[in-house]
PDB file of C-alpha atoms in Angstrom:
ATOM      1  CA  UNK A   1       0.000   0.000   0.000  1.00 52.00           C
ATOM      2  CA  UNK A   2       3.046   2.291   0.113  1.00 68.00           C
ATOM      3  CA  UNK A   3       3.173   2.957  -3.626  1.00 92.00           C
ATOM      4  CA  UNK A   4       3.763   6.664  -2.973  1.00 96.00           C
ATOM      5  CA  UNK A   5       5.843   7.571   0.041  1.00 96.00           C
ATOM      6  CA  UNK A   6       6.674  10.943   1.478  1.00 97.00           C
ATOM      7  CA  UNK A   7       9.367  11.933   3.938  1.00 97.00           C
ATOM      8  CA  UNK A   8       9.253  13.394   6.465  1.00 97.00           C
ATOM      9  CA  UNK A   9       5.659  12.936   7.586  1.00 96.00           C
ATOM     10  CA  UNK A  10       5.863  15.835   9.988  1.00 97.00           C
ATOM     11  CA  UNK A  11       8.297  18.723  10.179  1.00 97.00           C
ATOM     12  CA  UNK A  12       8.534  21.811  12.329  1.00 97.00           C
ATOM     13  CA  UNK A  13      11.001  24.441  11.222  1.00 96.00           C
ATOM     14  CA  UNK A  14      11.795  28.100  11.675  1.00 97.00           C
ATOM     15  CA  UNK A  15      11.385  31.051   9.372  1.00 98.00           C
ATOM     16  CA  UNK A  16      14.262  31.359   6.909  1.00 97.00           C
ATOM     17  CA  UNK A  17      15.305  27.719   6.997  1.00 97.00           C
ATOM     18  CA  UNK A  18      15.670  25.633   3.863  1.00 96.00           C
ATOM     19  CA  UNK A  19      13.429  22.596   3.806  1.00 97.00           C
ATOM     20  CA  UNK A  20      13.233  19.662   1.428  1.00 98.00           C
ATOM     21  CA  UNK A  21      10.276  17.319   1.207  1.00 98.00           C
ATOM     22  CA  UNK A  22      10.839  14.077  -0.627  1.00 98.00           C
ATOM     23  CA  UNK A  23       8.543  11.827  -2.598  1.00 98.00           C
ATOM     24  CA  UNK A  24       9.189   8.363  -3.986  1.00 97.00           C
ATOM     25  CA  UNK A  25       6.916   6.098  -5.986  1.00 97.00           C
ATOM     26  CA  UNK A  26       7.010   2.465  -7.020  1.00 96.00           C
ATOM     27  CA  UNK A  27       4.104   2.656  -9.480  1.00 94.00           C
ATOM     28  CA  UNK A  28       6.310   3.248 -12.494  1.00 94.00           C
ATOM     29  CA  UNK A  29       4.417   6.408 -13.413  1.00 94.00           C
ATOM     30  CA  UNK A  30       6.051   9.160 -15.427  1.00 93.00           C
ATOM     31  CA  UNK A  31       3.928  11.977 -14.039  1.00 94.00           C
ATOM     32  CA  UNK A  32       4.455  13.406 -10.563  1.00 96.00           C
ATOM     33  CA  UNK A  33       2.894  16.330  -8.764  1.00 96.00           C
ATOM     34  CA  UNK A  34       3.235  18.421  -5.605  1.00 98.00           C
ATOM     35  CA  UNK A  35       0.139  19.905  -3.993  1.00 97.00           C
ATOM     36  CA  UNK A  36      -0.487  22.054  -0.982  1.00 97.00           C
ATOM     37  CA  UNK A  37      -3.615  21.666   1.149  1.00 95.00           C
ATOM     38  CA  UNK A  38      -4.917  24.388   3.430  1.00 92.00           C
ATOM     39  CA  UNK A  39      -8.181  24.231   5.394  1.00 82.00           C
ATOM     40  CA  UNK A  40     -11.114  25.268   3.216  1.00 74.00           C
ATOM     41  CA  UNK A  41      -9.004  25.654   0.083  1.00 77.00           C
ATOM     42  CA  UNK A  42      -8.784  22.128  -1.224  1.00 84.00           C
ATOM     43  CA  UNK A  43      -5.651  21.047  -3.054  1.00 92.00           C
ATOM     44  CA  UNK A  44      -3.587  23.564  -4.988  1.00 93.00           C
ATOM     45  CA  UNK A  45      -0.930  22.534  -7.478  1.00 94.00           C
ATOM     46  CA  UNK A  46       2.603  23.762  -6.785  1.00 96.00           C
ATOM     47  CA  UNK A  47       4.680  21.992  -9.469  1.00 97.00           C
ATOM     48  CA  UNK A  48       4.309  19.023 -11.767  1.00 95.00           C
ATOM     49  CA  UNK A  49       6.594  16.915 -13.892  1.00 96.00           C
ATOM     50  CA  UNK A  50       5.674  14.640 -16.789  1.00 93.00           C
ATOM     51  CA  UNK A  51       9.094  13.057 -17.064  1.00 92.00           C
ATOM     52  CA  UNK A  52      12.594  13.476 -15.704  1.00 92.00           C
ATOM     53  CA  UNK A  53      13.394  16.360 -18.054  1.00 92.00           C
ATOM     54  CA  UNK A  54      10.046  18.095 -17.740  1.00 94.00           C
ATOM     55  CA  UNK A  55       9.211  20.506 -14.897  1.00 96.00           C
ATOM     56  CA  UNK A  56       6.205  22.825 -14.885  1.00 94.00           C
ATOM     57  CA  UNK A  57       4.921  25.462 -12.508  1.00 95.00           C
ATOM     58  CA  UNK A  58       1.501  25.067 -11.013  1.00 93.00           C
ATOM     59  CA  UNK A  59      -0.787  27.766  -9.680  1.00 90.00           C
ATOM     60  CA  UNK A  60       1.219  28.566  -6.526  1.00 95.00           C
ATOM     61  CA  UNK A  61       4.897  27.954  -7.333  1.00 96.00           C
ATOM     62  CA  UNK A  62       6.325  31.143  -5.789  1.00 96.00           C
ATOM     63  CA  UNK A  63       8.610  30.325  -2.863  1.00 96.00           C
ATOM     64  CA  UNK A  64       9.030  26.696  -3.947  1.00 97.00           C
ATOM     65  CA  UNK A  65      11.357  24.749  -6.220  1.00 97.00           C
ATOM     66  CA  UNK A  66      11.449  21.111  -7.284  1.00 98.00           C
ATOM     67  CA  UNK A  67      13.879  18.519  -8.517  1.00 97.00           C
ATOM     68  CA  UNK A  68      13.067  15.363 -10.450  1.00 97.00           C
ATOM     69  CA  UNK A  69      16.055  13.214  -9.629  1.00 92.00           C
ATOM     70  CA  UNK A  70      14.718  10.094 -11.301  1.00 95.00           C
ATOM     71  CA  UNK A  71      11.454   8.743 -12.631  1.00 95.00           C
ATOM     72  CA  UNK A  72      10.604   7.555  -9.139  1.00 97.00           C
ATOM     73  CA  UNK A  73      11.714  10.610  -7.151  1.00 97.00           C
ATOM     74  CA  UNK A  74      10.381  14.146  -7.016  1.00 98.00           C
ATOM     75  CA  UNK A  75      11.422  16.526  -4.255  1.00 98.00           C
ATOM     76  CA  UNK A  76       9.991  19.867  -3.192  1.00 98.00           C
ATOM     77  CA  UNK A  77      12.155  22.563  -1.615  1.00 98.00           C
ATOM     78  CA  UNK A  78      11.340  25.679   0.306  1.00 97.00           C
ATOM     79  CA  UNK A  79      14.460  27.795  -0.060  1.00 92.00           C
ATOM     80  CA  UNK A  80      13.588  30.134   2.809  1.00 96.00           C
ATOM     81  CA  UNK A  81      10.529  28.973   4.673  1.00 97.00           C
ATOM     82  CA  UNK A  82       7.940  31.489   5.869  1.00 97.00           C
ATOM     83  CA  UNK A  83       4.995  30.972   8.249  1.00 97.00           C
ATOM     84  CA  UNK A  84       2.328  31.119   5.537  1.00 96.00           C
ATOM     85  CA  UNK A  85       3.879  28.012   4.022  1.00 97.00           C
ATOM     86  CA  UNK A  86       2.556  26.086   6.995  1.00 97.00           C
ATOM     87  CA  UNK A  87       0.311  23.492   5.375  1.00 97.00           C
ATOM     88  CA  UNK A  88      -0.189  19.859   4.472  1.00 97.00           C
ATOM     89  CA  UNK A  89       1.818  18.873   1.386  1.00 98.00           C
ATOM     90  CA  UNK A  90       0.917  15.978  -0.887  1.00 97.00           C
ATOM     91  CA  UNK A  91       2.837  14.275  -3.620  1.00 98.00           C
ATOM     92  CA  UNK A  92       0.916  12.433  -6.324  1.00 96.00           C
ATOM     93  CA  UNK A  93       1.696  10.325  -9.366  1.00 96.00           C
ATOM     94  CA  UNK A  94      -0.260   9.358 -12.446  1.00 93.00           C
ATOM     95  CA  UNK A  95       0.025   7.438 -15.663  1.00 89.00           C
ATOM     96  CA  UNK A  96      -2.502   9.646 -17.417  1.00 84.00           C
ATOM     97  CA  UNK A  97      -5.550  10.870 -15.513  1.00 83.00           C
ATOM     98  CA  UNK A  98      -6.073   9.172 -12.174  1.00 88.00           C
ATOM     99  CA  UNK A  99      -3.658  10.534  -9.602  1.00 92.00           C
ATOM    100  CA  UNK A 100      -2.403   8.467  -6.676  1.00 94.00           C
ATOM    101  CA  UNK A 101      -1.532  10.419  -3.564  1.00 96.00           C
ATOM    102  CA  UNK A 102       1.035   9.922  -0.866  1.00 96.00           C
ATOM    103  CA  UNK A 103       0.169  10.160   2.838  1.00 95.00           C
ATOM    104  CA  UNK A 104       1.186  13.798   3.111  1.00 96.00           C
ATOM    105  CA  UNK A 105       3.757  15.855   4.993  1.00 97.00           C
ATOM    106  CA  UNK A 106       2.564  18.237   7.672  1.00 96.00           C
ATOM    107  CA  UNK A 107       4.890  21.242   7.662  1.00 97.00           C
ATOM    108  CA  UNK A 108       4.834  23.918  10.338  1.00 97.00           C
ATOM    109  CA  UNK A 109       6.936  27.052   9.923  1.00 97.00           C
ATOM    110  CA  UNK A 110       7.373  29.035  13.123  1.00 96.00           C
TER     111      UNK A 110
ATOM    112  CA  UNK B   1      -8.995  28.542 -16.796  1.00 67.00           C
ATOM    113  CA  UNK B   2     -11.083  26.240 -14.723  1.00 71.00           C
ATOM    114  CA  UNK B   3     -12.602  26.597 -11.319  1.00 76.00           C
ATOM    115  CA  UNK B   4     -14.298  23.811  -9.459  1.00 77.00           C
ATOM    116  CA  UNK B   5     -16.444  24.313  -6.400  1.00 72.00           C
ATOM    117  CA  UNK B   6     -18.475  22.254  -4.036  1.00 65.00           C
ATOM    118  CA  UNK B   7     -21.846  23.483  -2.913  1.00 66.00           C
ATOM    119  CA  UNK B   8     -21.701  22.610   0.757  1.00 79.00           C
ATOM    120  CA  UNK B   9     -18.643  22.478   2.995  1.00 85.00           C
ATOM    121  CA  UNK B  10     -20.334  19.974   5.331  1.00 89.00           C
ATOM    122  CA  UNK B  11     -23.037  17.343   5.024  1.00 92.00           C
ATOM    123  CA  UNK B  12     -24.494  15.052   7.672  1.00 95.00           C
ATOM    124  CA  UNK B  13     -26.602  11.986   6.924  1.00 95.00           C
ATOM    125  CA  UNK B  14     -27.956   9.087   8.925  1.00 96.00           C
ATOM    126  CA  UNK B  15     -26.262   5.748   8.585  1.00 96.00           C
ATOM    127  CA  UNK B  16     -28.022   3.728   5.942  1.00 96.00           C
ATOM    128  CA  UNK B  17     -29.367   6.757   4.079  1.00 96.00           C
ATOM    129  CA  UNK B  18     -28.157   7.860   0.678  1.00 96.00           C
ATOM    130  CA  UNK B  19     -25.981  10.943   0.385  1.00 96.00           C
ATOM    131  CA  UNK B  20     -25.457  13.323  -2.513  1.00 96.00           C
ATOM    132  CA  UNK B  21     -22.455  15.594  -2.774  1.00 95.00           C
ATOM    133  CA  UNK B  22     -22.585  18.286  -5.418  1.00 94.00           C
ATOM    134  CA  UNK B  23     -19.926  20.048  -7.427  1.00 93.00           C
ATOM    135  CA  UNK B  24     -19.980  22.783 -10.060  1.00 92.00           C
ATOM    136  CA  UNK B  25     -17.376  23.695 -12.631  1.00 90.00           C
ATOM    137  CA  UNK B  26     -16.895  26.781 -14.739  1.00 88.00           C
ATOM    138  CA  UNK B  27     -15.266  25.757 -18.017  1.00 83.00           C
ATOM    139  CA  UNK B  28     -17.410  24.022 -20.626  1.00 81.00           C
ATOM    140  CA  UNK B  29     -14.209  22.658 -22.187  1.00 83.00           C
ATOM    141  CA  UNK B  30     -13.676  20.418 -19.163  1.00 87.00           C
ATOM    142  CA  UNK B  31     -13.612  16.844 -20.401  1.00 90.00           C
ATOM    143  CA  UNK B  32     -12.769  14.718 -17.390  1.00 93.00           C
ATOM    144  CA  UNK B  33     -13.846  14.695 -13.761  1.00 94.00           C
ATOM    145  CA  UNK B  34     -12.794  12.679 -10.765  1.00 95.00           C
ATOM    146  CA  UNK B  35     -13.954  12.230  -7.187  1.00 96.00           C
ATOM    147  CA  UNK B  36     -11.585  11.643  -4.303  1.00 95.00           C
ATOM    148  CA  UNK B  37     -12.180  10.633  -0.689  1.00 96.00           C
ATOM    149  CA  UNK B  38      -9.838  11.855   2.009  1.00 95.00           C
ATOM    150  CA  UNK B  39      -9.940  10.292   5.444  1.00 94.00           C
ATOM    151  CA  UNK B  40      -8.386  11.993   8.414  1.00 89.00           C
ATOM    152  CA  UNK B  41      -4.607  11.841   8.331  1.00 87.00           C
ATOM    153  CA  UNK B  42      -4.456  10.278   4.874  1.00 90.00           C
ATOM    154  CA  UNK B  43      -3.977  11.350   1.309  1.00 93.00           C
ATOM    155  CA  UNK B  44      -6.902  11.547  -1.117  1.00 95.00           C
ATOM    156  CA  UNK B  45      -8.028   8.229  -2.571  1.00 95.00           C
ATOM    157  CA  UNK B  46      -9.681   7.717  -5.945  1.00 94.00           C
ATOM    158  CA  UNK B  47     -13.387   6.905  -5.850  1.00 95.00           C
ATOM    159  CA  UNK B  48     -14.701   7.218  -9.382  1.00 96.00           C
ATOM    160  CA  UNK B  49     -14.168   9.220 -12.543  1.00 95.00           C
ATOM    161  CA  UNK B  50     -16.237  10.204 -15.568  1.00 96.00           C
ATOM    162  CA  UNK B  51     -15.518  11.580 -19.009  1.00 94.00           C
ATOM    163  CA  UNK B  52     -17.571  14.333 -20.556  1.00 92.00           C
ATOM    164  CA  UNK B  53     -19.034  11.975 -23.174  1.00 93.00           C
ATOM    165  CA  UNK B  54     -20.917  10.214 -20.381  1.00 95.00           C
ATOM    166  CA  UNK B  55     -23.831  11.294 -18.189  1.00 96.00           C
ATOM    167  CA  UNK B  56     -23.555   8.650 -15.523  1.00 97.00           C
ATOM    168  CA  UNK B  57     -21.109   6.137 -14.198  1.00 97.00           C
ATOM    169  CA  UNK B  58     -21.600   3.646 -11.430  1.00 97.00           C
ATOM    170  CA  UNK B  59     -19.245   1.929  -9.070  1.00 94.00           C
ATOM    171  CA  UNK B  60     -19.720  -0.042  -5.920  1.00 92.00           C
ATOM    172  CA  UNK B  61     -22.316   1.947  -3.915  1.00 96.00           C
ATOM    173  CA  UNK B  62     -21.297   5.126  -5.717  1.00 97.00           C
ATOM    174  CA  UNK B  63     -22.708   6.870  -8.760  1.00 97.00           C
ATOM    175  CA  UNK B  64     -21.423   9.990 -10.468  1.00 97.00           C
ATOM    176  CA  UNK B  65     -23.810  12.077 -12.525  1.00 97.00           C
ATOM    177  CA  UNK B  66     -22.642  14.714 -14.969  1.00 96.00           C
ATOM    178  CA  UNK B  67     -24.881  17.478 -16.297  1.00 95.00           C
ATOM    179  CA  UNK B  68     -22.928  19.389 -18.910  1.00 93.00           C
ATOM    180  CA  UNK B  69     -25.774  21.778 -19.612  1.00 92.00           C
ATOM    181  CA  UNK B  70     -25.505  23.364 -16.177  1.00 93.00           C
ATOM    182  CA  UNK B  71     -21.876  22.335 -15.586  1.00 92.00           C
ATOM    183  CA  UNK B  72     -22.678  20.276 -12.533  1.00 93.00           C
ATOM    184  CA  UNK B  73     -21.683  16.887 -11.245  1.00 93.00           C
ATOM    185  CA  UNK B  74     -22.708  14.927  -8.226  1.00 96.00           C
ATOM    186  CA  UNK B  75     -21.510  11.961  -6.240  1.00 97.00           C
ATOM    187  CA  UNK B  76     -24.167   9.712  -4.815  1.00 97.00           C
ATOM    188  CA  UNK B  77     -23.288   7.250  -2.083  1.00 97.00           C
ATOM    189  CA  UNK B  78     -25.878   4.585  -1.404  1.00 97.00           C
ATOM    190  CA  UNK B  79     -26.590   3.092   2.025  1.00 97.00           C
ATOM    191  CA  UNK B  80     -23.954   5.129   3.791  1.00 96.00           C
ATOM    192  CA  UNK B  81     -21.735   3.467   6.355  1.00 96.00           C
ATOM    193  CA  UNK B  82     -19.590   4.921   9.160  1.00 95.00           C
ATOM    194  CA  UNK B  83     -16.520   4.361   7.010  1.00 95.00           C
ATOM    195  CA  UNK B  84     -17.895   6.813   4.468  1.00 97.00           C
ATOM    196  CA  UNK B  85     -17.211   9.690   6.855  1.00 96.00           C
ATOM    197  CA  UNK B  86     -14.496  11.719   5.134  1.00 96.00           C
ATOM    198  CA  UNK B  87     -13.855  14.811   3.046  1.00 94.00           C
ATOM    199  CA  UNK B  88     -14.853  14.401  -0.588  1.00 95.00           C
ATOM    200  CA  UNK B  89     -13.220  16.355  -3.397  1.00 92.00           C
ATOM    201  CA  UNK B  90     -14.236  16.745  -6.990  1.00 93.00           C
ATOM    202  CA  UNK B  91     -11.641  17.699  -9.588  1.00 93.00           C
ATOM    203  CA  UNK B  92     -11.896  18.613 -13.241  1.00 92.00           C
ATOM    204  CA  UNK B  93      -9.570  18.826 -16.205  1.00 89.00           C
ATOM    205  CA  UNK B  94      -9.840  21.105 -19.206  1.00 79.00           C
ATOM    206  CA  UNK B  95      -9.557  19.289 -22.513  1.00 77.00           C
ATOM    207  CA  UNK B  96      -5.954  19.370 -23.692  1.00 75.00           C
ATOM    208  CA  UNK B  97      -4.600  20.348 -20.307  1.00 74.00           C
ATOM    209  CA  UNK B  98      -2.868  17.835 -18.107  1.00 75.00           C
ATOM    210  CA  UNK B  99      -3.694  19.268 -14.724  1.00 83.00           C
ATOM    211  CA  UNK B 100      -6.578  18.635 -12.379  1.00 88.00           C
ATOM    212  CA  UNK B 101      -8.282  21.551 -10.628  1.00 89.00           C
ATOM    213  CA  UNK B 102      -9.706  20.589  -7.244  1.00 90.00           C
ATOM    214  CA  UNK B 103     -12.737  21.901  -5.421  1.00 88.00           C
ATOM    215  CA  UNK B 104     -12.613  22.843  -1.759  1.00 87.00           C
ATOM    216  CA  UNK B 105     -14.089  19.629  -0.437  1.00 89.00           C
ATOM    217  CA  UNK B 106     -17.239  18.575   1.421  1.00 92.00           C
ATOM    218  CA  UNK B 107     -16.943  16.948   4.820  1.00 93.00           C
ATOM    219  CA  UNK B 108     -19.439  14.095   5.030  1.00 95.00           C
ATOM    220  CA  UNK B 109     -20.410  12.922   8.504  1.00 96.00           C
ATOM    221  CA  UNK B 110     -22.387   9.721   8.978  1.00 96.00           C
ATOM    222  CA  UNK B 111     -24.528   9.778  12.103  1.00 93.00           C
ATOM    223  CA  UNK B 112     -25.284   6.457  13.831  1.00 89.00           C
TER     224      UNK B 112
END
Protein backbone atom coordinates (compact mmCIF):
# COMPACT_ATOMS: atom_id res chain seq x y z
CA UNK A 1 0.00 0.00 0.00
CA UNK A 2 3.05 2.29 0.11
CA UNK A 3 3.17 2.96 -3.63
CA UNK A 4 3.76 6.66 -2.97
CA UNK A 5 5.84 7.57 0.04
CA UNK A 6 6.67 10.94 1.48
CA UNK A 7 9.37 11.93 3.94
CA UNK A 8 9.25 13.39 6.47
CA UNK A 9 5.66 12.94 7.59
CA UNK A 10 5.86 15.83 9.99
CA UNK A 11 8.30 18.72 10.18
CA UNK A 12 8.53 21.81 12.33
CA UNK A 13 11.00 24.44 11.22
CA UNK A 14 11.80 28.10 11.68
CA UNK A 15 11.38 31.05 9.37
CA UNK A 16 14.26 31.36 6.91
CA UNK A 17 15.31 27.72 7.00
CA UNK A 18 15.67 25.63 3.86
CA UNK A 19 13.43 22.60 3.81
CA UNK A 20 13.23 19.66 1.43
CA UNK A 21 10.28 17.32 1.21
CA UNK A 22 10.84 14.08 -0.63
CA UNK A 23 8.54 11.83 -2.60
CA UNK A 24 9.19 8.36 -3.99
CA UNK A 25 6.92 6.10 -5.99
CA UNK A 26 7.01 2.47 -7.02
CA UNK A 27 4.10 2.66 -9.48
CA UNK A 28 6.31 3.25 -12.49
CA UNK A 29 4.42 6.41 -13.41
CA UNK A 30 6.05 9.16 -15.43
CA UNK A 31 3.93 11.98 -14.04
CA UNK A 32 4.45 13.41 -10.56
CA UNK A 33 2.89 16.33 -8.76
CA UNK A 34 3.23 18.42 -5.61
CA UNK A 35 0.14 19.91 -3.99
CA UNK A 36 -0.49 22.05 -0.98
CA UNK A 37 -3.62 21.67 1.15
CA UNK A 38 -4.92 24.39 3.43
CA UNK A 39 -8.18 24.23 5.39
CA UNK A 40 -11.11 25.27 3.22
CA UNK A 41 -9.00 25.65 0.08
CA UNK A 42 -8.78 22.13 -1.22
CA UNK A 43 -5.65 21.05 -3.05
CA UNK A 44 -3.59 23.56 -4.99
CA UNK A 45 -0.93 22.53 -7.48
CA UNK A 46 2.60 23.76 -6.78
CA UNK A 47 4.68 21.99 -9.47
CA UNK A 48 4.31 19.02 -11.77
CA UNK A 49 6.59 16.91 -13.89
CA UNK A 50 5.67 14.64 -16.79
CA UNK A 51 9.09 13.06 -17.06
CA UNK A 52 12.59 13.48 -15.70
CA UNK A 53 13.39 16.36 -18.05
CA UNK A 54 10.05 18.09 -17.74
CA UNK A 55 9.21 20.51 -14.90
CA UNK A 56 6.21 22.82 -14.89
CA UNK A 57 4.92 25.46 -12.51
CA UNK A 58 1.50 25.07 -11.01
CA UNK A 59 -0.79 27.77 -9.68
CA UNK A 60 1.22 28.57 -6.53
CA UNK A 61 4.90 27.95 -7.33
CA UNK A 62 6.32 31.14 -5.79
CA UNK A 63 8.61 30.33 -2.86
CA UNK A 64 9.03 26.70 -3.95
CA UNK A 65 11.36 24.75 -6.22
CA UNK A 66 11.45 21.11 -7.28
CA UNK A 67 13.88 18.52 -8.52
CA UNK A 68 13.07 15.36 -10.45
CA UNK A 69 16.05 13.21 -9.63
CA UNK A 70 14.72 10.09 -11.30
CA UNK A 71 11.45 8.74 -12.63
CA UNK A 72 10.60 7.56 -9.14
CA UNK A 73 11.71 10.61 -7.15
CA UNK A 74 10.38 14.15 -7.02
CA UNK A 75 11.42 16.53 -4.26
CA UNK A 76 9.99 19.87 -3.19
CA UNK A 77 12.15 22.56 -1.62
CA UNK A 78 11.34 25.68 0.31
CA UNK A 79 14.46 27.80 -0.06
CA UNK A 80 13.59 30.13 2.81
CA UNK A 81 10.53 28.97 4.67
CA UNK A 82 7.94 31.49 5.87
CA UNK A 83 4.99 30.97 8.25
CA UNK A 84 2.33 31.12 5.54
CA UNK A 85 3.88 28.01 4.02
CA UNK A 86 2.56 26.09 6.99
CA UNK A 87 0.31 23.49 5.37
CA UNK A 88 -0.19 19.86 4.47
CA UNK A 89 1.82 18.87 1.39
CA UNK A 90 0.92 15.98 -0.89
CA UNK A 91 2.84 14.28 -3.62
CA UNK A 92 0.92 12.43 -6.32
CA UNK A 93 1.70 10.33 -9.37
CA UNK A 94 -0.26 9.36 -12.45
CA UNK A 95 0.02 7.44 -15.66
CA UNK A 96 -2.50 9.65 -17.42
CA UNK A 97 -5.55 10.87 -15.51
CA UNK A 98 -6.07 9.17 -12.17
CA UNK A 99 -3.66 10.53 -9.60
CA UNK A 100 -2.40 8.47 -6.68
CA UNK A 101 -1.53 10.42 -3.56
CA UNK A 102 1.04 9.92 -0.87
CA UNK A 103 0.17 10.16 2.84
CA UNK A 104 1.19 13.80 3.11
CA UNK A 105 3.76 15.86 4.99
CA UNK A 106 2.56 18.24 7.67
CA UNK A 107 4.89 21.24 7.66
CA UNK A 108 4.83 23.92 10.34
CA UNK A 109 6.94 27.05 9.92
CA UNK A 110 7.37 29.03 13.12
CA UNK B 1 -8.99 28.54 -16.80
CA UNK B 2 -11.08 26.24 -14.72
CA UNK B 3 -12.60 26.60 -11.32
CA UNK B 4 -14.30 23.81 -9.46
CA UNK B 5 -16.44 24.31 -6.40
CA UNK B 6 -18.48 22.25 -4.04
CA UNK B 7 -21.85 23.48 -2.91
CA UNK B 8 -21.70 22.61 0.76
CA UNK B 9 -18.64 22.48 3.00
CA UNK B 10 -20.33 19.97 5.33
CA UNK B 11 -23.04 17.34 5.02
CA UNK B 12 -24.49 15.05 7.67
CA UNK B 13 -26.60 11.99 6.92
CA UNK B 14 -27.96 9.09 8.93
CA UNK B 15 -26.26 5.75 8.59
CA UNK B 16 -28.02 3.73 5.94
CA UNK B 17 -29.37 6.76 4.08
CA UNK B 18 -28.16 7.86 0.68
CA UNK B 19 -25.98 10.94 0.39
CA UNK B 20 -25.46 13.32 -2.51
CA UNK B 21 -22.45 15.59 -2.77
CA UNK B 22 -22.59 18.29 -5.42
CA UNK B 23 -19.93 20.05 -7.43
CA UNK B 24 -19.98 22.78 -10.06
CA UNK B 25 -17.38 23.69 -12.63
CA UNK B 26 -16.89 26.78 -14.74
CA UNK B 27 -15.27 25.76 -18.02
CA UNK B 28 -17.41 24.02 -20.63
CA UNK B 29 -14.21 22.66 -22.19
CA UNK B 30 -13.68 20.42 -19.16
CA UNK B 31 -13.61 16.84 -20.40
CA UNK B 32 -12.77 14.72 -17.39
CA UNK B 33 -13.85 14.69 -13.76
CA UNK B 34 -12.79 12.68 -10.76
CA UNK B 35 -13.95 12.23 -7.19
CA UNK B 36 -11.59 11.64 -4.30
CA UNK B 37 -12.18 10.63 -0.69
CA UNK B 38 -9.84 11.86 2.01
CA UNK B 39 -9.94 10.29 5.44
CA UNK B 40 -8.39 11.99 8.41
CA UNK B 41 -4.61 11.84 8.33
CA UNK B 42 -4.46 10.28 4.87
CA UNK B 43 -3.98 11.35 1.31
CA UNK B 44 -6.90 11.55 -1.12
CA UNK B 45 -8.03 8.23 -2.57
CA UNK B 46 -9.68 7.72 -5.95
CA UNK B 47 -13.39 6.90 -5.85
CA UNK B 48 -14.70 7.22 -9.38
CA UNK B 49 -14.17 9.22 -12.54
CA UNK B 50 -16.24 10.20 -15.57
CA UNK B 51 -15.52 11.58 -19.01
CA UNK B 52 -17.57 14.33 -20.56
CA UNK B 53 -19.03 11.97 -23.17
CA UNK B 54 -20.92 10.21 -20.38
CA UNK B 55 -23.83 11.29 -18.19
CA UNK B 56 -23.55 8.65 -15.52
CA UNK B 57 -21.11 6.14 -14.20
CA UNK B 58 -21.60 3.65 -11.43
CA UNK B 59 -19.24 1.93 -9.07
CA UNK B 60 -19.72 -0.04 -5.92
CA UNK B 61 -22.32 1.95 -3.92
CA UNK B 62 -21.30 5.13 -5.72
CA UNK B 63 -22.71 6.87 -8.76
CA UNK B 64 -21.42 9.99 -10.47
CA UNK B 65 -23.81 12.08 -12.52
CA UNK B 66 -22.64 14.71 -14.97
CA UNK B 67 -24.88 17.48 -16.30
CA UNK B 68 -22.93 19.39 -18.91
CA UNK B 69 -25.77 21.78 -19.61
CA UNK B 70 -25.51 23.36 -16.18
CA UNK B 71 -21.88 22.33 -15.59
CA UNK B 72 -22.68 20.28 -12.53
CA UNK B 73 -21.68 16.89 -11.25
CA UNK B 74 -22.71 14.93 -8.23
CA UNK B 75 -21.51 11.96 -6.24
CA UNK B 76 -24.17 9.71 -4.82
CA UNK B 77 -23.29 7.25 -2.08
CA UNK B 78 -25.88 4.59 -1.40
CA UNK B 79 -26.59 3.09 2.02
CA UNK B 80 -23.95 5.13 3.79
CA UNK B 81 -21.74 3.47 6.36
CA UNK B 82 -19.59 4.92 9.16
CA UNK B 83 -16.52 4.36 7.01
CA UNK B 84 -17.90 6.81 4.47
CA UNK B 85 -17.21 9.69 6.86
CA UNK B 86 -14.50 11.72 5.13
CA UNK B 87 -13.85 14.81 3.05
CA UNK B 88 -14.85 14.40 -0.59
CA UNK B 89 -13.22 16.35 -3.40
CA UNK B 90 -14.24 16.74 -6.99
CA UNK B 91 -11.64 17.70 -9.59
CA UNK B 92 -11.90 18.61 -13.24
CA UNK B 93 -9.57 18.83 -16.20
CA UNK B 94 -9.84 21.10 -19.21
CA UNK B 95 -9.56 19.29 -22.51
CA UNK B 96 -5.95 19.37 -23.69
CA UNK B 97 -4.60 20.35 -20.31
CA UNK B 98 -2.87 17.84 -18.11
CA UNK B 99 -3.69 19.27 -14.72
CA UNK B 100 -6.58 18.63 -12.38
CA UNK B 101 -8.28 21.55 -10.63
CA UNK B 102 -9.71 20.59 -7.24
CA UNK B 103 -12.74 21.90 -5.42
CA UNK B 104 -12.61 22.84 -1.76
CA UNK B 105 -14.09 19.63 -0.44
CA UNK B 106 -17.24 18.58 1.42
CA UNK B 107 -16.94 16.95 4.82
CA UNK B 108 -19.44 14.10 5.03
CA UNK B 109 -20.41 12.92 8.50
CA UNK B 110 -22.39 9.72 8.98
CA UNK B 111 -24.53 9.78 12.10
CA UNK B 112 -25.28 6.46 13.83
